[in-house]
Amino acid sequence: METTTTILPGIVLMNTTVSTVYPRLRTADRTRASLADLPLETVLQILDALFEPQQLIVIDIYGPKAKNDGVYDMEGKVSSQTKVVLRPPPLHVTATACRLFQHMYRKSRPTAWGAHLHLRRPYNVSLERDIFHVRVHRETYYGEWDRAGNPHLDPLYMIFDGIQNLATSVDYIFPGMSVFYFLHLNPLGKVLNVLVPVPDLEKNVDPACGELQLAPVLVPIEDRYRIQTSFWKGKETWWYFREESEDHMRQRFLRCRPRSEAQRQLWERTWRLCPPPELKAYLVDERRLNDPVVSGLEKRIRS
C-alpha cells in the first residue's frame, strides 16, 4: 500500500491510497507522449472511463432451413445442427494493448462467457451491463425447439443464460413466435432490446466523427416513432409494436396450462411461463448491425 500526493495542471489528487498491485505501463517510444508518463492514479481514471460504457456484442446463429420441401422439422434436427457464435467484444481489442489494460478490462468485465457456444472461445464480458446483439440467419419454427411441449430438451435451451440485456435487430423480431424464440434462448433475461438501424446515426450525433466508436450510440425510441422493416412497412408505431409483442407474451399463460406443480415449476424456467422481459427500443447506427467489418460477415456477404 502506498500513499501519494499528485499535483497536475488543473488536477489535484490529495492523499490518494493505492491498495492494489497493478501491472506497470511501459513507454513504447521515448520520443512520444505516453500514458506511462502520467501518475498511476490518473491512468486508472482514464482506463475506468474507457471501460465503463456498454458494449454491443454480436452473437450469430446459423443453421439449416427450418422447412424442407414444404415440411417443417418436428424432430429437432435443425436445432441440433444450429451453430451459435460469439463475436469478439469491441473493447476486447483495446484490452490486448498491455497487461494493465487487460487487468482493468477484466475488472470491468469479470465474467468469462461463451465457452459453451460452438466456437468455444470465451471472452470477458459484463452479463449485467453489456448488450448482446443476436442475429438469426435462418427462419425458425417452434416445433423444432419445443417438441411435444418439452423446450427444456432442446440443445439451445437457455444457451444465453445469464445475459440480462439481450438485443436483436427489428428485422429479426415481430409479434408471434419470434418473440418466444428469444425467450427460449434466454428465459430468465431482464430486458429484450429492439435495435432499429439508422444510416450514419453516429455521424449525425457527432459530426466531427464519422467512424464507429468503441461505445455504441443508443438513442431511445419514442412511442410515436414509426417502425419500418420488411414486415412492418413503416405503417405502425413503436407503441403498437410493443403492445402487440407484450400481448403475445401475456397469451402464453392462457395457452400453456401445466398439468402438475412439477410441470409448472419446470415451465417457469422456459419460454412458456418465464417472467416477461422489459421491451426497449433504440436507434442504432446501421453499420453496427450490417457492416461486414464490424459484424464479421464477410463470407456470408460474398456468397
PDB file of C-alpha atoms in Angstrom:
ATOM      1  CA  MET A   1       0.000   0.000   0.000  1.00  0.00           C
ATOM      2  CA  GLU A   2       1.321   3.392  -0.995  1.00  0.00           C
ATOM      3  CA  THR A   3       0.032   6.895  -0.202  1.00  0.00           C
ATOM      4  CA  THR A   4       0.858   9.626  -2.704  1.00  0.00           C
ATOM      5  CA  THR A   5       0.096  13.288  -3.351  1.00  0.00           C
ATOM      6  CA  THR A   6      -0.008  14.260  -7.027  1.00  0.00           C
ATOM      7  CA  ILE A   7      -0.452  17.755  -8.459  1.00  0.00           C
ATOM      8  CA  LEU A   8      -1.092  18.214 -12.188  1.00  0.00           C
ATOM      9  CA  PRO A   9      -2.261  21.262 -14.152  1.00  0.00           C
ATOM     10  CA  GLY A  10      -5.952  21.510 -13.346  1.00  0.00           C
ATOM     11  CA  ILE A  11      -5.934  18.286 -11.295  1.00  0.00           C
ATOM     12  CA  VAL A  12      -5.129  17.876  -7.618  1.00  0.00           C
ATOM     13  CA  LEU A  13      -5.197  14.400  -6.085  1.00  0.00           C
ATOM     14  CA  MET A  14      -4.516  14.608  -2.368  1.00  0.00           C
ATOM     15  CA  ASN A  15      -3.514  11.664  -0.209  1.00  0.00           C
ATOM     16  CA  THR A  16      -4.631   9.026  -2.714  1.00  0.00           C
ATOM     17  CA  THR A  17      -4.178   5.478  -1.447  1.00  0.00           C
ATOM     18  CA  VAL A  18      -3.405   2.750  -3.973  1.00  0.00           C
ATOM     19  CA  SER A  19      -4.115  -0.607  -2.345  1.00  0.00           C
ATOM     20  CA  THR A  20      -3.983  -2.869  -5.396  1.00  0.00           C
ATOM     21  CA  VAL A  21      -0.902  -4.080  -7.206  1.00  0.00           C
ATOM     22  CA  TYR A  22      -1.365  -3.080 -10.861  1.00  0.00           C
ATOM     23  CA  PRO A  23       0.785  -4.173 -13.803  1.00  0.00           C
ATOM     24  CA  ARG A  24       3.158  -1.414 -14.906  1.00  0.00           C
ATOM     25  CA  LEU A  25       2.707   0.646 -18.026  1.00  0.00           C
ATOM     26  CA  ARG A  26       5.873   0.858 -20.094  1.00  0.00           C
ATOM     27  CA  THR A  27       6.693   3.630 -22.557  1.00  0.00           C
ATOM     28  CA  ALA A  28       6.920   2.131 -26.055  1.00  0.00           C
ATOM     29  CA  ASP A  29       8.578   5.150 -27.679  1.00  0.00           C
ATOM     30  CA  ARG A  30      10.510   7.587 -25.503  1.00  0.00           C
ATOM     31  CA  THR A  31      10.166  10.335 -28.110  1.00  0.00           C
ATOM     32  CA  ARG A  32       6.367  10.384 -27.885  1.00  0.00           C
ATOM     33  CA  ALA A  33       3.900  11.193 -25.128  1.00  0.00           C
ATOM     34  CA  SER A  34       2.703   8.119 -23.268  1.00  0.00           C
ATOM     35  CA  LEU A  35       0.224   7.188 -20.553  1.00  0.00           C
ATOM     36  CA  ALA A  36       3.213   5.691 -18.754  1.00  0.00           C
ATOM     37  CA  ASP A  37       4.462   9.234 -18.107  1.00  0.00           C
ATOM     38  CA  LEU A  38       1.349  10.056 -16.058  1.00  0.00           C
ATOM     39  CA  PRO A  39       0.790   9.149 -12.390  1.00  0.00           C
ATOM     40  CA  LEU A  40      -0.847   5.771 -11.868  1.00  0.00           C
ATOM     41  CA  GLU A  41      -3.951   7.328 -10.307  1.00  0.00           C
ATOM     42  CA  THR A  42      -4.578   9.416 -13.435  1.00  0.00           C
ATOM     43  CA  VAL A  43      -4.057   6.423 -15.727  1.00  0.00           C
ATOM     44  CA  LEU A  44      -6.564   4.361 -13.728  1.00  0.00           C
ATOM     45  CA  GLN A  45      -9.146   7.131 -14.024  1.00  0.00           C
ATOM     46  CA  ILE A  46      -8.651   7.189 -17.803  1.00  0.00           C
ATOM     47  CA  LEU A  47      -8.997   3.415 -18.081  1.00  0.00           C
ATOM     48  CA  ASP A  48     -12.077   3.392 -15.846  1.00  0.00           C
ATOM     49  CA  ALA A  49     -13.714   5.888 -18.213  1.00  0.00           C
ATOM     50  CA  LEU A  50     -12.638   3.834 -21.243  1.00  0.00           C
ATOM     51  CA  PHE A  51     -14.128   0.557 -20.000  1.00  0.00           C
ATOM     52  CA  GLU A  52     -17.243   1.994 -18.343  1.00  0.00           C
ATOM     53  CA  PRO A  53     -19.634   2.197 -21.380  1.00  0.00           C
ATOM     54  CA  GLN A  54     -21.822  -0.666 -22.546  1.00  0.00           C
ATOM     55  CA  GLN A  55     -20.555  -2.863 -25.343  1.00  0.00           C
ATOM     56  CA  LEU A  56     -22.679  -4.076 -28.239  1.00  0.00           C
ATOM     57  CA  ILE A  57     -21.507  -7.676 -28.587  1.00  0.00           C
ATOM     58  CA  VAL A  58     -22.612  -9.704 -31.616  1.00  0.00           C
ATOM     59  CA  ILE A  59     -23.871 -13.298 -31.437  1.00  0.00           C
ATOM     60  CA  ASP A  60     -24.646 -15.033 -34.752  1.00  0.00           C
ATOM     61  CA  ILE A  61     -26.985 -18.013 -35.107  1.00  0.00           C
ATOM     62  CA  TYR A  62     -26.529 -20.149 -38.221  1.00  0.00           C
ATOM     63  CA  GLY A  63     -28.357 -23.315 -39.191  1.00  0.00           C
ATOM     64  CA  PRO A  64     -30.122 -25.311 -41.924  1.00  0.00           C
ATOM     65  CA  LYS A  65     -33.562 -24.413 -43.186  1.00  0.00           C
ATOM     66  CA  ALA A  66     -36.437 -24.944 -40.797  1.00  0.00           C
ATOM     67  CA  LYS A  67     -38.616 -26.190 -43.666  1.00  0.00           C
ATOM     68  CA  ASN A  68     -37.526 -28.806 -46.193  1.00  0.00           C
ATOM     69  CA  ASP A  69     -39.719 -29.431 -49.263  1.00  0.00           C
ATOM     70  CA  GLY A  70     -42.579 -27.667 -47.513  1.00  0.00           C
ATOM     71  CA  VAL A  71     -42.368 -29.865 -44.398  1.00  0.00           C
ATOM     72  CA  TYR A  72     -41.326 -28.417 -41.033  1.00  0.00           C
ATOM     73  CA  ASP A  73     -38.696 -30.211 -38.985  1.00  0.00           C
ATOM     74  CA  MET A  74     -40.503 -31.722 -35.988  1.00  0.00           C
ATOM     75  CA  GLU A  75     -37.663 -33.981 -34.829  1.00  0.00           C
ATOM     76  CA  GLY A  76     -35.234 -31.300 -33.697  1.00  0.00           C
ATOM     77  CA  LYS A  77     -32.622 -31.948 -36.391  1.00  0.00           C
ATOM     78  CA  VAL A  78     -32.458 -28.273 -37.377  1.00  0.00           C
ATOM     79  CA  SER A  79     -31.952 -27.131 -33.816  1.00  0.00           C
ATOM     80  CA  SER A  80     -29.252 -29.734 -33.141  1.00  0.00           C
ATOM     81  CA  GLN A  81     -27.339 -28.600 -36.250  1.00  0.00           C
ATOM     82  CA  THR A  82     -27.613 -24.898 -35.406  1.00  0.00           C
ATOM     83  CA  LYS A  83     -24.368 -23.068 -34.623  1.00  0.00           C
ATOM     84  CA  VAL A  84     -24.185 -20.178 -32.151  1.00  0.00           C
ATOM     85  CA  VAL A  85     -21.067 -17.999 -32.477  1.00  0.00           C
ATOM     86  CA  LEU A  86     -19.923 -15.283 -30.069  1.00  0.00           C
ATOM     87  CA  ARG A  87     -18.004 -12.483 -31.805  1.00  0.00           C
ATOM     88  CA  PRO A  88     -15.115 -10.697 -30.020  1.00  0.00           C
ATOM     89  CA  PRO A  89     -16.362  -7.783 -27.878  1.00  0.00           C
ATOM     90  CA  PRO A  90     -15.240  -4.373 -29.220  1.00  0.00           C
ATOM     91  CA  LEU A  91     -13.367  -3.435 -26.026  1.00  0.00           C
ATOM     92  CA  HIS A  92     -11.519  -6.752 -26.077  1.00  0.00           C
ATOM     93  CA  VAL A  93      -9.243  -5.341 -28.781  1.00  0.00           C
ATOM     94  CA  THR A  94      -8.237  -2.468 -26.501  1.00  0.00           C
ATOM     95  CA  ALA A  95      -7.579  -4.898 -23.652  1.00  0.00           C
ATOM     96  CA  THR A  96      -4.827  -6.569 -25.670  1.00  0.00           C
ATOM     97  CA  ALA A  97      -2.660  -3.406 -25.576  1.00  0.00           C
ATOM     98  CA  CYS A  98      -0.809  -4.387 -22.399  1.00  0.00           C
ATOM     99  CA  ARG A  99      -1.204  -6.130 -19.058  1.00  0.00           C
ATOM    100  CA  LEU A 100      -2.596  -3.046 -17.313  1.00  0.00           C
ATOM    101  CA  PHE A 101      -5.285  -2.580 -19.976  1.00  0.00           C
ATOM    102  CA  GLN A 102      -6.133  -6.266 -19.705  1.00  0.00           C
ATOM    103  CA  HIS A 103      -6.302  -6.035 -15.912  1.00  0.00           C
ATOM    104  CA  MET A 104      -8.673  -3.047 -15.990  1.00  0.00           C
ATOM    105  CA  TYR A 105     -10.837  -4.593 -18.721  1.00  0.00           C
ATOM    106  CA  ARG A 106     -11.264  -7.800 -16.729  1.00  0.00           C
ATOM    107  CA  LYS A 107     -12.051  -5.747 -13.657  1.00  0.00           C
ATOM    108  CA  SER A 108     -14.943  -4.094 -15.511  1.00  0.00           C
ATOM    109  CA  ARG A 109     -15.940  -7.359 -17.282  1.00  0.00           C
ATOM    110  CA  PRO A 110     -15.371 -10.064 -14.655  1.00  0.00           C
ATOM    111  CA  THR A 111     -17.210 -12.963 -16.344  1.00  0.00           C
ATOM    112  CA  ALA A 112     -15.530 -15.251 -18.880  1.00  0.00           C
ATOM    113  CA  TRP A 113     -18.521 -16.283 -21.007  1.00  0.00           C
ATOM    114  CA  GLY A 114     -19.016 -18.188 -24.249  1.00  0.00           C
ATOM    115  CA  ALA A 115     -17.099 -21.449 -23.735  1.00  0.00           C
ATOM    116  CA  HIS A 116     -20.380 -23.388 -24.059  1.00  0.00           C
ATOM    117  CA  LEU A 117     -21.052 -21.982 -27.545  1.00  0.00           C
ATOM    118  CA  HIS A 118     -19.865 -23.623 -30.736  1.00  0.00           C
ATOM    119  CA  LEU A 119     -16.513 -21.876 -31.233  1.00  0.00           C
ATOM    120  CA  ARG A 120     -15.826 -22.427 -27.500  1.00  0.00           C
ATOM    121  CA  ARG A 121     -13.905 -19.164 -27.203  1.00  0.00           C
ATOM    122  CA  PRO A 122     -14.870 -17.312 -24.008  1.00  0.00           C
ATOM    123  CA  TYR A 123     -14.471 -13.560 -23.650  1.00  0.00           C
ATOM    124  CA  ASN A 124     -14.590 -11.409 -20.561  1.00  0.00           C
ATOM    125  CA  VAL A 125     -17.949  -9.615 -20.527  1.00  0.00           C
ATOM    126  CA  SER A 126     -20.404  -7.998 -18.145  1.00  0.00           C
ATOM    127  CA  LEU A 127     -23.581 -10.066 -18.318  1.00  0.00           C
ATOM    128  CA  GLU A 128     -25.448  -7.326 -16.456  1.00  0.00           C
ATOM    129  CA  ARG A 129     -24.281  -4.248 -18.396  1.00  0.00           C
ATOM    130  CA  ASP A 130     -23.199  -5.261 -21.908  1.00  0.00           C
ATOM    131  CA  ILE A 131     -25.786  -5.619 -24.677  1.00  0.00           C
ATOM    132  CA  PHE A 132     -25.662  -8.871 -26.653  1.00  0.00           C
ATOM    133  CA  HIS A 133     -26.967  -8.388 -30.191  1.00  0.00           C
ATOM    134  CA  VAL A 134     -28.333 -11.687 -31.547  1.00  0.00           C
ATOM    135  CA  ARG A 135     -28.677 -12.158 -35.308  1.00  0.00           C
ATOM    136  CA  VAL A 136     -30.633 -15.168 -36.541  1.00  0.00           C
ATOM    137  CA  HIS A 137     -29.561 -16.074 -40.088  1.00  0.00           C
ATOM    138  CA  ARG A 138     -32.373 -18.518 -40.784  1.00  0.00           C
ATOM    139  CA  GLU A 139     -36.095 -18.977 -40.240  1.00  0.00           C
ATOM    140  CA  THR A 140     -37.223 -20.562 -37.001  1.00  0.00           C
ATOM    141  CA  TYR A 141     -40.291 -22.653 -36.226  1.00  0.00           C
ATOM    142  CA  TYR A 142     -41.397 -23.520 -32.711  1.00  0.00           C
ATOM    143  CA  GLY A 143     -41.805 -27.224 -33.497  1.00  0.00           C
ATOM    144  CA  GLU A 144     -38.045 -27.609 -33.879  1.00  0.00           C
ATOM    145  CA  TRP A 145     -37.248 -26.384 -30.357  1.00  0.00           C
ATOM    146  CA  ASP A 146     -40.476 -27.103 -28.452  1.00  0.00           C
ATOM    147  CA  ARG A 147     -41.387 -30.621 -29.451  1.00  0.00           C
ATOM    148  CA  ALA A 148     -44.345 -32.040 -27.508  1.00  0.00           C
ATOM    149  CA  GLY A 149     -44.153 -29.195 -25.025  1.00  0.00           C
ATOM    150  CA  ASN A 150     -40.634 -30.005 -23.844  1.00  0.00           C
ATOM    151  CA  PRO A 151     -38.485 -26.961 -24.722  1.00  0.00           C
ATOM    152  CA  HIS A 152     -36.004 -27.875 -21.963  1.00  0.00           C
ATOM    153  CA  LEU A 153     -34.878 -30.869 -24.047  1.00  0.00           C
ATOM    154  CA  ASP A 154     -33.734 -28.637 -26.901  1.00  0.00           C
ATOM    155  CA  PRO A 155     -29.912 -28.231 -27.156  1.00  0.00           C
ATOM    156  CA  LEU A 156     -30.324 -24.436 -27.479  1.00  0.00           C
ATOM    157  CA  TYR A 157     -32.476 -24.119 -24.339  1.00  0.00           C
ATOM    158  CA  MET A 158     -31.092 -21.373 -22.044  1.00  0.00           C
ATOM    159  CA  ILE A 159     -27.956 -21.107 -24.180  1.00  0.00           C
ATOM    160  CA  PHE A 160     -27.882 -17.371 -23.329  1.00  0.00           C
ATOM    161  CA  ASP A 161     -28.424 -17.948 -19.632  1.00  0.00           C
ATOM    162  CA  GLY A 162     -27.029 -15.113 -17.517  1.00  0.00           C
ATOM    163  CA  ILE A 163     -27.389 -12.365 -20.126  1.00  0.00           C
ATOM    164  CA  GLN A 164     -29.552  -9.588 -18.717  1.00  0.00           C
ATOM    165  CA  ASN A 165     -29.615  -7.334 -21.816  1.00  0.00           C
ATOM    166  CA  LEU A 166     -30.393  -9.369 -24.913  1.00  0.00           C
ATOM    167  CA  ALA A 167     -30.947  -7.467 -28.154  1.00  0.00           C
ATOM    168  CA  THR A 168     -31.850  -8.118 -31.739  1.00  0.00           C
ATOM    169  CA  SER A 169     -32.461  -6.066 -34.852  1.00  0.00           C
ATOM    170  CA  VAL A 170     -36.045  -5.137 -35.587  1.00  0.00           C
ATOM    171  CA  ASP A 171     -35.709  -7.175 -38.801  1.00  0.00           C
ATOM    172  CA  TYR A 172     -35.438 -10.400 -36.775  1.00  0.00           C
ATOM    173  CA  ILE A 173     -38.392  -9.946 -34.452  1.00  0.00           C
ATOM    174  CA  PHE A 174     -42.118  -9.338 -34.812  1.00  0.00           C
ATOM    175  CA  PRO A 175     -45.207 -10.303 -32.775  1.00  0.00           C
ATOM    176  CA  GLY A 176     -45.517 -14.060 -32.726  1.00  0.00           C
ATOM    177  CA  MET A 177     -43.165 -16.992 -32.327  1.00  0.00           C
ATOM    178  CA  SER A 178     -40.032 -14.909 -32.936  1.00  0.00           C
ATOM    179  CA  VAL A 179     -40.538 -13.290 -29.527  1.00  0.00           C
ATOM    180  CA  PHE A 180     -40.875 -16.708 -27.938  1.00  0.00           C
ATOM    181  CA  TYR A 181     -37.709 -17.942 -29.628  1.00  0.00           C
ATOM    182  CA  PHE A 182     -35.671 -15.276 -27.857  1.00  0.00           C
ATOM    183  CA  LEU A 183     -37.390 -16.161 -24.581  1.00  0.00           C
ATOM    184  CA  HIS A 184     -36.474 -19.797 -25.233  1.00  0.00           C
ATOM    185  CA  LEU A 185     -32.812 -18.905 -25.632  1.00  0.00           C
ATOM    186  CA  ASN A 186     -32.806 -16.619 -22.588  1.00  0.00           C
ATOM    187  CA  PRO A 187     -35.896 -17.260 -20.416  1.00  0.00           C
ATOM    188  CA  LEU A 188     -34.544 -15.504 -17.312  1.00  0.00           C
ATOM    189  CA  GLY A 189     -33.274 -12.334 -19.025  1.00  0.00           C
ATOM    190  CA  LYS A 190     -34.478  -8.980 -17.727  1.00  0.00           C
ATOM    191  CA  VAL A 191     -34.551  -6.872 -20.910  1.00  0.00           C
ATOM    192  CA  LEU A 192     -35.122  -7.541 -24.614  1.00  0.00           C
ATOM    193  CA  ASN A 193     -33.811  -4.620 -26.669  1.00  0.00           C
ATOM    194  CA  VAL A 194     -35.085  -3.998 -30.200  1.00  0.00           C
ATOM    195  CA  LEU A 195     -32.468  -2.212 -32.317  1.00  0.00           C
ATOM    196  CA  VAL A 196     -33.633  -0.124 -35.275  1.00  0.00           C
ATOM    197  CA  PRO A 197     -30.844   0.662 -37.794  1.00  0.00           C
ATOM    198  CA  VAL A 198     -30.431   4.268 -38.950  1.00  0.00           C
ATOM    199  CA  PRO A 199     -27.910   5.432 -41.613  1.00  0.00           C
ATOM    200  CA  ASP A 200     -24.960   7.420 -40.213  1.00  0.00           C
ATOM    201  CA  LEU A 201     -26.580   7.910 -36.822  1.00  0.00           C
ATOM    202  CA  GLU A 202     -23.251   8.340 -35.048  1.00  0.00           C
ATOM    203  CA  LYS A 203     -22.036  10.801 -37.661  1.00  0.00           C
ATOM    204  CA  ASN A 204     -25.188  12.862 -37.125  1.00  0.00           C
ATOM    205  CA  VAL A 205     -24.793  12.753 -33.346  1.00  0.00           C
ATOM    206  CA  ASP A 206     -21.141  13.794 -33.553  1.00  0.00           C
ATOM    207  CA  PRO A 207     -20.367  15.446 -36.934  1.00  0.00           C
ATOM    208  CA  ALA A 208     -16.667  15.578 -36.083  1.00  0.00           C
ATOM    209  CA  CYS A 209     -16.511  11.794 -36.009  1.00  0.00           C
ATOM    210  CA  GLY A 210     -17.770   9.751 -38.915  1.00  0.00           C
ATOM    211  CA  GLU A 211     -16.291   6.442 -37.762  1.00  0.00           C
ATOM    212  CA  LEU A 212     -17.738   3.932 -35.327  1.00  0.00           C
ATOM    213  CA  GLN A 213     -16.550   4.275 -31.760  1.00  0.00           C
ATOM    214  CA  LEU A 214     -15.936   1.567 -29.186  1.00  0.00           C
ATOM    215  CA  ALA A 215     -19.089   2.546 -27.284  1.00  0.00           C
ATOM    216  CA  PRO A 216     -22.293   2.487 -29.376  1.00  0.00           C
ATOM    217  CA  VAL A 217     -24.684   5.432 -29.503  1.00  0.00           C
ATOM    218  CA  LEU A 218     -28.149   4.204 -28.454  1.00  0.00           C
ATOM    219  CA  VAL A 219     -30.994   6.684 -28.944  1.00  0.00           C
ATOM    220  CA  PRO A 220     -34.238   5.684 -27.160  1.00  0.00           C
ATOM    221  CA  ILE A 221     -37.262   5.461 -29.431  1.00  0.00           C
ATOM    222  CA  GLU A 222     -40.451   7.325 -28.581  1.00  0.00           C
ATOM    223  CA  ASP A 223     -43.843   5.622 -28.757  1.00  0.00           C
ATOM    224  CA  ARG A 224     -44.860   7.571 -31.877  1.00  0.00           C
ATOM    225  CA  TYR A 225     -41.785   6.505 -33.874  1.00  0.00           C
ATOM    226  CA  ARG A 226     -42.846   4.529 -36.963  1.00  0.00           C
ATOM    227  CA  ILE A 227     -41.185   1.146 -37.407  1.00  0.00           C
ATOM    228  CA  GLN A 228     -40.067   0.434 -40.974  1.00  0.00           C
ATOM    229  CA  THR A 229     -38.980  -3.129 -41.813  1.00  0.00           C
ATOM    230  CA  SER A 230     -39.836  -5.751 -44.406  1.00  0.00           C
ATOM    231  CA  PHE A 231     -42.615  -6.862 -42.059  1.00  0.00           C
ATOM    232  CA  TRP A 232     -43.993  -3.552 -40.773  1.00  0.00           C
ATOM    233  CA  LYS A 233     -43.548  -1.373 -43.900  1.00  0.00           C
ATOM    234  CA  GLY A 234     -43.391   1.731 -41.719  1.00  0.00           C
ATOM    235  CA  LYS A 235     -47.133   1.713 -41.026  1.00  0.00           C
ATOM    236  CA  GLU A 236     -47.092   1.065 -37.302  1.00  0.00           C
ATOM    237  CA  THR A 237     -45.587   2.909 -34.374  1.00  0.00           C
ATOM    238  CA  TRP A 238     -43.224   1.501 -31.760  1.00  0.00           C
ATOM    239  CA  TRP A 239     -46.092   1.749 -29.238  1.00  0.00           C
ATOM    240  CA  TYR A 240     -48.195  -0.615 -31.376  1.00  0.00           C
ATOM    241  CA  PHE A 241     -45.218  -2.918 -31.921  1.00  0.00           C
ATOM    242  CA  ARG A 242     -44.535  -3.113 -28.169  1.00  0.00           C
ATOM    243  CA  GLU A 243     -48.194  -3.633 -27.260  1.00  0.00           C
ATOM    244  CA  GLU A 244     -48.529  -6.463 -29.796  1.00  0.00           C
ATOM    245  CA  SER A 245     -45.377  -8.182 -28.556  1.00  0.00           C
ATOM    246  CA  GLU A 246     -46.340  -7.840 -24.899  1.00  0.00           C
ATOM    247  CA  ASP A 247     -49.824  -9.143 -25.683  1.00  0.00           C
ATOM    248  CA  HIS A 248     -48.336 -12.255 -27.305  1.00  0.00           C
ATOM    249  CA  MET A 249     -46.220 -12.856 -24.220  1.00  0.00           C
ATOM    250  CA  ARG A 250     -49.284 -12.495 -21.981  1.00  0.00           C
ATOM    251  CA  GLN A 251     -51.164 -15.027 -24.121  1.00  0.00           C
ATOM    252  CA  ARG A 252     -48.684 -17.704 -23.076  1.00  0.00           C
ATOM    253  CA  PHE A 253     -50.432 -18.026 -19.722  1.00  0.00           C
ATOM    254  CA  LEU A 254     -53.728 -18.787 -21.448  1.00  0.00           C
ATOM    255  CA  ARG A 255     -52.344 -21.419 -23.823  1.00  0.00           C
ATOM    256  CA  CYS A 256     -49.791 -23.065 -21.528  1.00  0.00           C
ATOM    257  CA  ARG A 257     -51.617 -24.879 -18.747  1.00  0.00           C
ATOM    258  CA  PRO A 258     -49.310 -27.153 -16.707  1.00  0.00           C
ATOM    259  CA  ARG A 259     -50.755 -30.492 -15.694  1.00  0.00           C
ATOM    260  CA  SER A 260     -48.921 -30.678 -12.377  1.00  0.00           C
ATOM    261  CA  GLU A 261     -46.990 -28.498  -9.946  1.00  0.00           C
ATOM    262  CA  ALA A 262     -43.739 -30.136 -11.079  1.00  0.00           C
ATOM    263  CA  GLN A 263     -44.511 -29.185 -14.677  1.00  0.00           C
ATOM    264  CA  ARG A 264     -45.347 -25.643 -13.616  1.00  0.00           C
ATOM    265  CA  GLN A 265     -42.006 -25.294 -11.842  1.00  0.00           C
ATOM    266  CA  LEU A 266     -40.259 -26.602 -14.965  1.00  0.00           C
ATOM    267  CA  TRP A 267     -42.163 -24.316 -17.339  1.00  0.00           C
ATOM    268  CA  GLU A 268     -41.380 -21.275 -15.180  1.00  0.00           C
ATOM    269  CA  ARG A 269     -37.800 -21.702 -16.411  1.00  0.00           C
ATOM    270  CA  THR A 270     -38.831 -21.980 -20.074  1.00  0.00           C
ATOM    271  CA  TRP A 271     -40.447 -19.624 -22.599  1.00  0.00           C
ATOM    272  CA  ARG A 272     -43.896 -20.939 -21.594  1.00  0.00           C
ATOM    273  CA  LEU A 273     -44.160 -19.367 -18.139  1.00  0.00           C
ATOM    274  CA  CYS A 274     -40.956 -17.393 -17.569  1.00  0.00           C
ATOM    275  CA  PRO A 275     -41.340 -13.750 -16.452  1.00  0.00           C
ATOM    276  CA  PRO A 276     -41.770 -11.474 -19.484  1.00  0.00           C
ATOM    277  CA  PRO A 277     -38.752  -9.237 -20.107  1.00  0.00           C
ATOM    278  CA  GLU A 278     -38.982  -5.486 -20.409  1.00  0.00           C
ATOM    279  CA  LEU A 279     -39.086  -4.393 -24.040  1.00  0.00           C
ATOM    280  CA  LYS A 280     -36.938  -1.414 -25.015  1.00  0.00           C
ATOM    281  CA  ALA A 281     -36.158   0.088 -28.412  1.00  0.00           C
ATOM    282  CA  TYR A 282     -33.180   2.116 -29.627  1.00  0.00           C
ATOM    283  CA  LEU A 283     -31.982   3.708 -32.824  1.00  0.00           C
ATOM    284  CA  VAL A 284     -28.526   2.362 -33.716  1.00  0.00           C
ATOM    285  CA  ASP A 285     -26.113   3.232 -36.489  1.00  0.00           C
ATOM    286  CA  GLU A 286     -26.843   0.656 -39.192  1.00  0.00           C
ATOM    287  CA  ARG A 287     -23.115  -0.015 -39.642  1.00  0.00           C
ATOM    288  CA  ARG A 288     -23.090  -1.700 -36.243  1.00  0.00           C
ATOM    289  CA  LEU A 289     -25.748  -4.132 -37.433  1.00  0.00           C
ATOM    290  CA  ASN A 290     -24.829  -4.619 -41.096  1.00  0.00           C
ATOM    291  CA  ASP A 291     -21.200  -3.610 -41.726  1.00  0.00           C
ATOM    292  CA  PRO A 292     -19.189  -6.769 -42.600  1.00  0.00           C
ATOM    293  CA  VAL A 293     -16.067  -5.428 -40.899  1.00  0.00           C
ATOM    294  CA  VAL A 294     -17.917  -4.810 -37.660  1.00  0.00           C
ATOM    295  CA  SER A 295     -20.076  -7.931 -37.765  1.00  0.00           C
ATOM    296  CA  GLY A 296     -17.618 -10.462 -39.188  1.00  0.00           C
ATOM    297  CA  LEU A 297     -19.951 -11.499 -42.026  1.00  0.00           C
ATOM    298  CA  GLU A 298     -17.549 -11.152 -44.940  1.00  0.00           C
ATOM    299  CA  LYS A 299     -18.035 -14.754 -46.050  1.00  0.00           C
ATOM    300  CA  ARG A 300     -21.828 -14.597 -45.911  1.00  0.00           C
ATOM    301  CA  ILE A 301     -21.937 -11.386 -47.937  1.00  0.00           C
ATOM    302  CA  ARG A 302     -19.506 -12.692 -50.561  1.00  0.00           C
ATOM    303  CA  SER A 303     -21.537 -15.840 -51.016  1.00  0.00           C
TER     304      SER A 303
END
